[in-house]
Tab-separated table of C-alpha atoms in Angstrom:
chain	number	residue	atom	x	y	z
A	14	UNK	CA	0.000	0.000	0.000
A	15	UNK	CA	1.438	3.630	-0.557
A	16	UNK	CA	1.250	6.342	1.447
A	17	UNK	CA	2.276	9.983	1.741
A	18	UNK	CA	4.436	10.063	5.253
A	19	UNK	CA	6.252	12.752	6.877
A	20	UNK	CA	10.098	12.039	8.856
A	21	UNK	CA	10.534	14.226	11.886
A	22	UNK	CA	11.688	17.083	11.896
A	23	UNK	CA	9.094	17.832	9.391
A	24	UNK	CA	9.373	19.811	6.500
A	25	UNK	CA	8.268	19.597	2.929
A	26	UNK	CA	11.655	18.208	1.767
A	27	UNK	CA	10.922	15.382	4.513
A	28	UNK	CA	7.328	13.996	2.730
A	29	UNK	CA	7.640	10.266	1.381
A	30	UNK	CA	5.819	8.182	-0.956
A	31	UNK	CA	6.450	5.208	0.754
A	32	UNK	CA	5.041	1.576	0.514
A	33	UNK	CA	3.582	0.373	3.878
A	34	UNK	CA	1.891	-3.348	4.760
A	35	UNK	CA	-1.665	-3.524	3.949
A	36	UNK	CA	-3.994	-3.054	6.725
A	37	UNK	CA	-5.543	-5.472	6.243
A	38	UNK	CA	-9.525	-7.163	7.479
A	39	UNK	CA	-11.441	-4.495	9.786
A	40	UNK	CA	-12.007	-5.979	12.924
A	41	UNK	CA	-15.231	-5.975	15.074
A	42	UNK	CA	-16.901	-2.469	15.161
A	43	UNK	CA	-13.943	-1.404	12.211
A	44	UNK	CA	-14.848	-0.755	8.058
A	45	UNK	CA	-12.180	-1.012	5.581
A	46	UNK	CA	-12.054	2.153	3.625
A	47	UNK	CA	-10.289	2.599	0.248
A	48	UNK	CA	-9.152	6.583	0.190
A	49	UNK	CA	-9.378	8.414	-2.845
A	50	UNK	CA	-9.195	12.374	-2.087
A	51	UNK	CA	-7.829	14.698	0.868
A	52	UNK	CA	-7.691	18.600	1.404
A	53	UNK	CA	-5.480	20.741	2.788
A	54	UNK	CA	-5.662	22.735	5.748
A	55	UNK	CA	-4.102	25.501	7.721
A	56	UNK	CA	-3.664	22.191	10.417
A	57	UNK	CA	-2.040	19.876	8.278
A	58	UNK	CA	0.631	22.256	7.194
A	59	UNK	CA	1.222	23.232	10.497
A	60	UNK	CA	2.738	19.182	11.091
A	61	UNK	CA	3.853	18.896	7.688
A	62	UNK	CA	6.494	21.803	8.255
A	63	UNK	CA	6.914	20.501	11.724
A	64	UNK	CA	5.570	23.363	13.554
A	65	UNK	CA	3.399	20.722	15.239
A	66	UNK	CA	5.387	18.013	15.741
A	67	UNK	CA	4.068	14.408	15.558
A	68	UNK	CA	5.293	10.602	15.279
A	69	UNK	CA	8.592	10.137	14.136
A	70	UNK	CA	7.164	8.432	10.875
A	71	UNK	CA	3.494	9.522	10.276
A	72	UNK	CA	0.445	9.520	7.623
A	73	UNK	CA	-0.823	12.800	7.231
A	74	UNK	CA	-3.512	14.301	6.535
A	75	UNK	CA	-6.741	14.796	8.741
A	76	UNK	CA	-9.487	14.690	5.952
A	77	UNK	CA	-10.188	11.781	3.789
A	78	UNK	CA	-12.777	10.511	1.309
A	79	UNK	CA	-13.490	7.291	-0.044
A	80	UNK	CA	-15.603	4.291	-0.223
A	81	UNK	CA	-16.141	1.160	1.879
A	82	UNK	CA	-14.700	-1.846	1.026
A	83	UNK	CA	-15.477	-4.451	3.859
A	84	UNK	CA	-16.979	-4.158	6.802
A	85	UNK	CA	-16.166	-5.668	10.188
A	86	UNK	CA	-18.718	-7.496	12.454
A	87	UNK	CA	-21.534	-5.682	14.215
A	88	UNK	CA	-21.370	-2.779	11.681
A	89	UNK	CA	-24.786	-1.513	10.838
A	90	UNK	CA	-24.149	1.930	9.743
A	91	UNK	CA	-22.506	1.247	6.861
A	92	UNK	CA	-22.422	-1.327	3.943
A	93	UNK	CA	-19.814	-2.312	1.231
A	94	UNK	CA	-20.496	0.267	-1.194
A	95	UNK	CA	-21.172	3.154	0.540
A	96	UNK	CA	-18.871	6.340	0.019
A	97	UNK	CA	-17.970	7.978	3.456
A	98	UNK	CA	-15.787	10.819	5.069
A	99	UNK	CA	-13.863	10.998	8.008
A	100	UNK	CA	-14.091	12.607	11.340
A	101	UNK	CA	-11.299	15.493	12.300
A	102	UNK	CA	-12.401	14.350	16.480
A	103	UNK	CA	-13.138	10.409	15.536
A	104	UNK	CA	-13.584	10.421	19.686
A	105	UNK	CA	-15.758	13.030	19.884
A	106	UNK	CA	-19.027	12.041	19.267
A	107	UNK	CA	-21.378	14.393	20.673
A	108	UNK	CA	-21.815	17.007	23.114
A	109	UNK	CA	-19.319	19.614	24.235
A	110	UNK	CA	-15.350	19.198	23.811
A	111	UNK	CA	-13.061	17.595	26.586
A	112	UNK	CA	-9.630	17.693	27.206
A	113	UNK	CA	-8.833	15.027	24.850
A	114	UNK	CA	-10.404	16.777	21.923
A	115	UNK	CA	-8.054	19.989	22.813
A	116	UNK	CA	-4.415	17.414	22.176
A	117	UNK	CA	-5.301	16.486	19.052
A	118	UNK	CA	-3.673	13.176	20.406
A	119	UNK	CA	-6.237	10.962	18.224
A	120	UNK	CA	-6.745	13.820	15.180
A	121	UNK	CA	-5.548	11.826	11.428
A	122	UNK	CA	-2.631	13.337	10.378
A	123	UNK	CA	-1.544	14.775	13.935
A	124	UNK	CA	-1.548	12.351	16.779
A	125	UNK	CA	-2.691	9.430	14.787
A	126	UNK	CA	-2.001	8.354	11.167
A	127	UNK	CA	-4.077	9.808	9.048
A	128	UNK	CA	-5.555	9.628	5.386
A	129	UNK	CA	-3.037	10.484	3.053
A	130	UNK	CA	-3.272	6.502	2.241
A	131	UNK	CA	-4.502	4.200	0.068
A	132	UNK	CA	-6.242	2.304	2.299
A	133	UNK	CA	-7.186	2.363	6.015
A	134	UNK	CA	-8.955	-0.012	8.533
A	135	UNK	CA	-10.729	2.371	11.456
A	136	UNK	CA	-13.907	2.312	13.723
A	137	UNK	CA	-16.861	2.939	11.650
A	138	UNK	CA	-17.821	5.730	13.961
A	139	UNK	CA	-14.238	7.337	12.604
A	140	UNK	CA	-16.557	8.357	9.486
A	141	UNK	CA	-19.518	9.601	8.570
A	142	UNK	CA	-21.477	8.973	5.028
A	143	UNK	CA	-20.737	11.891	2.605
A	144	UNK	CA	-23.225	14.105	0.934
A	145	UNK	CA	-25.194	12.469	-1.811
A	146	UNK	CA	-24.199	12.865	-5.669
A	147	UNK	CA	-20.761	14.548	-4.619
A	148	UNK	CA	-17.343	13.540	-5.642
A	149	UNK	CA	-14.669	12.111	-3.251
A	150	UNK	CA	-12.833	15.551	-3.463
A	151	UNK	CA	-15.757	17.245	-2.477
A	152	UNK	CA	-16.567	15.331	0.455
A	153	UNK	CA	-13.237	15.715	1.747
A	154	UNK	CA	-13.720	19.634	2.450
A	155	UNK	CA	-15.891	18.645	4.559
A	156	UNK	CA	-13.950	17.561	7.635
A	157	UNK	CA	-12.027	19.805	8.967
A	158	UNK	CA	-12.714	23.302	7.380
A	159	UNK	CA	-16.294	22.884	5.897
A	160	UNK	CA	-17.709	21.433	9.268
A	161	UNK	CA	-15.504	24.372	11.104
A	162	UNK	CA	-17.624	27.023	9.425
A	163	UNK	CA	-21.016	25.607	9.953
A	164	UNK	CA	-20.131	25.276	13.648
A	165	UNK	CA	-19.347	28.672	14.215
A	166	UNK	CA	-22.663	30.119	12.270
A	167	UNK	CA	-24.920	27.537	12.744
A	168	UNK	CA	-23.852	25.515	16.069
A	169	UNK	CA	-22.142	28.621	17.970
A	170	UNK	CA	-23.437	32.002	16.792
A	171	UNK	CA	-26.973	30.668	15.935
A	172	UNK	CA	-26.951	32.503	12.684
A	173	UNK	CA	-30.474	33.497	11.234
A	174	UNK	CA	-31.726	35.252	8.163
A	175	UNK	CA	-31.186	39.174	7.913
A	176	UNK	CA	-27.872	38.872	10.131
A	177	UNK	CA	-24.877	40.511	8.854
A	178	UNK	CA	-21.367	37.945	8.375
A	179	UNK	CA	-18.091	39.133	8.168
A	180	UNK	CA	-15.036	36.498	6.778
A	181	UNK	CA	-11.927	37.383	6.904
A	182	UNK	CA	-10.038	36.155	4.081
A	183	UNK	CA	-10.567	33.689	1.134
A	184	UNK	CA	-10.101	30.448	2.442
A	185	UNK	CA	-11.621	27.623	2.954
A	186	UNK	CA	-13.435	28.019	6.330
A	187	UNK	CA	-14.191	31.541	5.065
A	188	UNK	CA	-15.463	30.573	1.503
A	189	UNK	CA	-18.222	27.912	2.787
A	190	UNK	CA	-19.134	30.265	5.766
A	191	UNK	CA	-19.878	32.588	2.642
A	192	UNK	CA	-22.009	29.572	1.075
A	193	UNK	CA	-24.032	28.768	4.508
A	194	UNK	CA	-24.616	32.295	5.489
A	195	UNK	CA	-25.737	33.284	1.864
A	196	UNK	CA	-28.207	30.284	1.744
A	197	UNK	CA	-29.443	30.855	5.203
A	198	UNK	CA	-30.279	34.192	3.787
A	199	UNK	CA	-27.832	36.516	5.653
A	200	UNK	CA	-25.753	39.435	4.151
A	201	UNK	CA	-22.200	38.483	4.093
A	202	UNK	CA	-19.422	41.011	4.116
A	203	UNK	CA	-15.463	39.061	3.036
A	204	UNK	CA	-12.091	40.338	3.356
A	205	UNK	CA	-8.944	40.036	1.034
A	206	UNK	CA	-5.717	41.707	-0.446
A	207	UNK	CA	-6.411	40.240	-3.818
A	208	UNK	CA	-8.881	42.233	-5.595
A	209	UNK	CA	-9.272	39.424	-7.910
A	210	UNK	CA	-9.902	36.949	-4.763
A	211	UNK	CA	-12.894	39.613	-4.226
A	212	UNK	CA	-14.500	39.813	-7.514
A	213	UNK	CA	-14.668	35.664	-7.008
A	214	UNK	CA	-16.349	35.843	-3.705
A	215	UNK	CA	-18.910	38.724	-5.298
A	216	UNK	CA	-19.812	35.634	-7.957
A	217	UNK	CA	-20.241	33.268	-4.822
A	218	UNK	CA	-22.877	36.390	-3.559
A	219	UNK	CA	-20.759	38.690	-0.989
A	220	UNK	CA	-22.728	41.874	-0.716
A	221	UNK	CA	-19.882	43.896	0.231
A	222	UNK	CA	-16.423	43.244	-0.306
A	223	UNK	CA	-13.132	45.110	1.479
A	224	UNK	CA	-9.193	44.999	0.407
A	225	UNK	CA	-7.397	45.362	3.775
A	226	UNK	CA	-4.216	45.912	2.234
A	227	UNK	CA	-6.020	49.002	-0.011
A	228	UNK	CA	-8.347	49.964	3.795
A	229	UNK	CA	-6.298	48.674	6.420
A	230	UNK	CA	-8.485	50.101	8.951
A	231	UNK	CA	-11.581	47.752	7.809
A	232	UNK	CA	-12.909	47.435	11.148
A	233	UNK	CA	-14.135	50.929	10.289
A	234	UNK	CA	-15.803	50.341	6.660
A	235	UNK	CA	-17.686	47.209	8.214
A	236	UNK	CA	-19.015	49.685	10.844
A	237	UNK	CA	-20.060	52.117	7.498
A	238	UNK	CA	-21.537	49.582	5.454
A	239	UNK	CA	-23.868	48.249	8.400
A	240	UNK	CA	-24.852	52.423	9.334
A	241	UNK	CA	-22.480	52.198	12.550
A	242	UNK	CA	-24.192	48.716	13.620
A	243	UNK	CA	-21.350	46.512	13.077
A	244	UNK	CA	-21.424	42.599	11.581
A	245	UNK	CA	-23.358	40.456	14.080
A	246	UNK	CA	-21.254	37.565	13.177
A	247	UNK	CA	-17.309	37.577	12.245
A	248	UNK	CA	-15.369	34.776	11.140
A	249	UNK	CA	-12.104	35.606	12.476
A	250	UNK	CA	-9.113	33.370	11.143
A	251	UNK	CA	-6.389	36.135	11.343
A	252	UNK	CA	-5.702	35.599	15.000
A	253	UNK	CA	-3.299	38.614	16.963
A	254	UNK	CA	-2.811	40.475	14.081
A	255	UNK	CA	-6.841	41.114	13.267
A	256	UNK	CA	-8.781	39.933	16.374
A	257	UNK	CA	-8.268	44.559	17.484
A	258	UNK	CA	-10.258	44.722	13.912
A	259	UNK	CA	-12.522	42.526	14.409
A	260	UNK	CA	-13.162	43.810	17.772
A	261	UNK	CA	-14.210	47.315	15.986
A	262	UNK	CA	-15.958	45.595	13.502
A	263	UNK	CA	-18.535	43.338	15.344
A	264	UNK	CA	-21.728	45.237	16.892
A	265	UNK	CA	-22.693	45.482	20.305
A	266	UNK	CA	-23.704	42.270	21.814
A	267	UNK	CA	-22.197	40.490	18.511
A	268	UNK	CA	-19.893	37.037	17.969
A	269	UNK	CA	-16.731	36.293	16.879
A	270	UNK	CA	-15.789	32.621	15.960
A	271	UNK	CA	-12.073	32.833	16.415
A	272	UNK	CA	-10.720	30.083	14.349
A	273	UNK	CA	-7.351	30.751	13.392
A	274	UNK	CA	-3.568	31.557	14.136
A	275	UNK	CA	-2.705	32.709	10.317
A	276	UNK	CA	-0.813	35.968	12.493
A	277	UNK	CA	0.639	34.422	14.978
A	278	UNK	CA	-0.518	32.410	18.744
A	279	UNK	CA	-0.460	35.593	20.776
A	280	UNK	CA	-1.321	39.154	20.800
A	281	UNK	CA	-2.822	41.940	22.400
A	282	UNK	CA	-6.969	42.420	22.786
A	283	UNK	CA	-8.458	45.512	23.183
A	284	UNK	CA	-10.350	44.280	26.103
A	285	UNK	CA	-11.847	47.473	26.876
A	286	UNK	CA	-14.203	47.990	23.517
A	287	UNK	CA	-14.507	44.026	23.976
A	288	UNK	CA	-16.153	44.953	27.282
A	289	UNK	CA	-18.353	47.946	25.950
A	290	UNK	CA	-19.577	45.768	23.076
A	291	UNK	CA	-20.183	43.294	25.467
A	292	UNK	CA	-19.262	40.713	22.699
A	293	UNK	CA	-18.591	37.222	22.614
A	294	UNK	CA	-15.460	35.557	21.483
A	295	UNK	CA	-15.897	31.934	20.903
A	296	UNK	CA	-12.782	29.980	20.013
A	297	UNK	CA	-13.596	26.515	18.012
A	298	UNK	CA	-11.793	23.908	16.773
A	299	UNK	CA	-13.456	21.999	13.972
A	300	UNK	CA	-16.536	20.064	15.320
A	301	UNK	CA	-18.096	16.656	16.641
A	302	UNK	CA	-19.427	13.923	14.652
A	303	UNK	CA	-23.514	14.589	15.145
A	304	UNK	CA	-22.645	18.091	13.811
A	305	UNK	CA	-20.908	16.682	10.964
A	306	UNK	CA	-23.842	14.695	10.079
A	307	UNK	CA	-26.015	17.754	10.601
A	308	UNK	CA	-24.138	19.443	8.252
A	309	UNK	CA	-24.082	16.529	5.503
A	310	UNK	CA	-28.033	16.523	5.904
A	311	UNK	CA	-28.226	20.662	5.152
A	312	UNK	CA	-25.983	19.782	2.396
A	313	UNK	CA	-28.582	17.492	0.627
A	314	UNK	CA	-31.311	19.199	1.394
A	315	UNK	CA	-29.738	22.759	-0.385
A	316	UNK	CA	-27.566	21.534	-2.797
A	317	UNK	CA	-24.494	23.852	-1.612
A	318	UNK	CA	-20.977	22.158	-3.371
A	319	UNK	CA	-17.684	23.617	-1.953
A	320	UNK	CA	-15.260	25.195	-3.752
A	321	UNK	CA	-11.949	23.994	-5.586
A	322	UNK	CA	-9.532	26.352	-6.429
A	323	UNK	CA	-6.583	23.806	-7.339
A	324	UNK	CA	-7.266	20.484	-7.624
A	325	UNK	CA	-3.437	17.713	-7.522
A	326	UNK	CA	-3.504	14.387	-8.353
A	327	UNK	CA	-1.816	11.803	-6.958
A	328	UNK	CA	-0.024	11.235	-3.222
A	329	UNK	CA	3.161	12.152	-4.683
A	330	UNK	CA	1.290	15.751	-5.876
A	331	UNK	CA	0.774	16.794	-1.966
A	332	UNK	CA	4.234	18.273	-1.229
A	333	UNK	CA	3.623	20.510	-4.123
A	334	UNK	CA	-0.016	21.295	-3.142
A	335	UNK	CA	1.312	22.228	0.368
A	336	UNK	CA	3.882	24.612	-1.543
A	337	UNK	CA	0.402	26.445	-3.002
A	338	UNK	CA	-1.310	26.576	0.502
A	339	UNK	CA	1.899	27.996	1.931
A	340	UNK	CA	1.924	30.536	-1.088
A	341	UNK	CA	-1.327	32.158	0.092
A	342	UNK	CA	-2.337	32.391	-3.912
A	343	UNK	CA	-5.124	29.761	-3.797
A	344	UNK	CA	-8.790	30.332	-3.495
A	345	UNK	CA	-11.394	27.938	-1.767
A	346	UNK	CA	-10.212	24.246	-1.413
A	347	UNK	CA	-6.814	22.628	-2.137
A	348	UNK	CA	-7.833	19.025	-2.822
A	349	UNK	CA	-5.573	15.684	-3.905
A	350	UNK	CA	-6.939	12.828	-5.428
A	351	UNK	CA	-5.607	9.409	-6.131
């Protein structure tokens, strides 16, 4: 069987197409799953540069989509056949997060091997079935990013119709929280330095659009193109360097998801307007299982299909789709298939 490992240290020169032992029969409870696609995230490159550090020897890659090939005794859930994708928390069932769920020490790709992989043998409640009709590199931006944004709207900050969304940036958790918000008929307001990045997320339906490079005090134009109100929701993946911004540009009583370090792990907060606003910063990391299968069942029922900026193919294709991601030039979804 190949797969796509990384050697410690970590680093993109360290990534290896190597040829493992099958896994073989899936036990009781466990499916056999043949892999066909994965997508990068913010996550994965974080281990794959070694930023993270994991196993000496590991199998990256938290998200993974394929079909089922066997399945194990007392299985129900599934059948041979069936096309599936995997969990980012595969412990995490339900309910609200524990301290296990905050190590990452079962997350694929991190503290356990993960999909980039021909095959795998896992628990069936490691996966979930994907969205009907879609393609294995669809259903893999589901995992980690794609369930990510529908927490924060739809789980977190109980997004409704006529609410204002801001996303920051042009990424994947920001892209599909443009796609939910839109069809759960909010106005959506998106961030970039690409001007070009923002005439793309105008096609996708943002009502407003902002170039922080061009207005780098956009906390302020958020607060003039909602008449001094502010966004009710933000989607804040900047971290340090934007959470002040964000700050300015939520209203009063408002909430930010904060999802990501793309600035940096630590920075100052302007806890005083943070106080007047009397807002709510919710930090998240991905989601559990039930919400994942909440999210697949929204996804039938509106027909919503994420977006692929740069599609690779094959495992040996990851090192240079990781190169892209790092690059900042991609738009939507980075997605390898094999």
């Amino acid at each position: 069987m190949q797969a796509l490992t990384l050697t410690s240290p970590g680093g993109l020169d360290n990534l290896t197409l190597s040829t493992l032992a099958d896994p073989g029969r899936p036990g009781e409870g466990e499916v056999r799953v043949a892999i066909h696609a994965t997508s990068l995230n913010y996550h994965d490159l974080l281990v794959a540069e070694g930023a993270m550090p994991t196993a000496h020897q590991r199998i990256l890659m938290a998200d993974g989509a394929g079909v089922v090939e066997e399945v194990g005794e007392g299985v129900t859930e599934f059948a041979v056949g069936d096309r599936v994708v995997s969990c980012f928390f595969p412990q995490w069932a339900d309910g609200l997060p524990f301290s296990r769920v905050a190590d990452f020490t079962c997350t694929p790709g991190d503290g356990a091997d993960g999909f980039a992989a021909e095959y795998v043998v896992r628990p069936a409640s490691h996966f979930t079935h994907a969205p009907v009709g879609w393609s294995h590199a669809e259903a893999a931006t589901l995992t980690t990013s794609g369930l990510t944004a529908w927490r924060a709207l739809v789980g977190d900050a109980i997004l409704k119709a006529g609410d204002t969304m801001l996303a920051l940036g042009t990424g994947g958790v920001s892209i599909t929280a443009l796609q939910i918000a839109k069809a759960m008929g909010a106005r959506v307001i998106i961030t970039s330095s690409s001007d070009e990045k923002l005439a793309q997320a105008r096609t996708l339906g943002a009502d407003e659009t902002i170039n922080y490079r061009s207005t780098p005090d956009w906390g302020k134009a958020v607060q003039d193109l909602t008449d001094g109100t502010g966004a009710d929701v933000v989607i804040e993946v900047g971290g340090p360097g934007t959470l002040a911004q964000s700050v300015t540009a939520v209203r009063t009583g408002g909430h930010i998801a904060l999802i990501g370090v793309l600035t940096g792990h630590e920075g100052v907060v302007p806890t005083s307007l943070l106080m007047a606003k009397q807002a709510k910063i919710q930090g998240l990391i991905v989601g559990n299982r039930r919400q994942q299968q909440d999210f697949i069942r929204a996804l039938n029922q509106t027909g919503l299909r994420p977006v692929i900026g740069h599609r690779f193919t094959g495992l040996s294709s990851l090192a240079d789709a990781f190169a892209l991601q790092r690059s900042g030039k991609h738009f939507g979804k980075i997605t390898v298939e094999w």
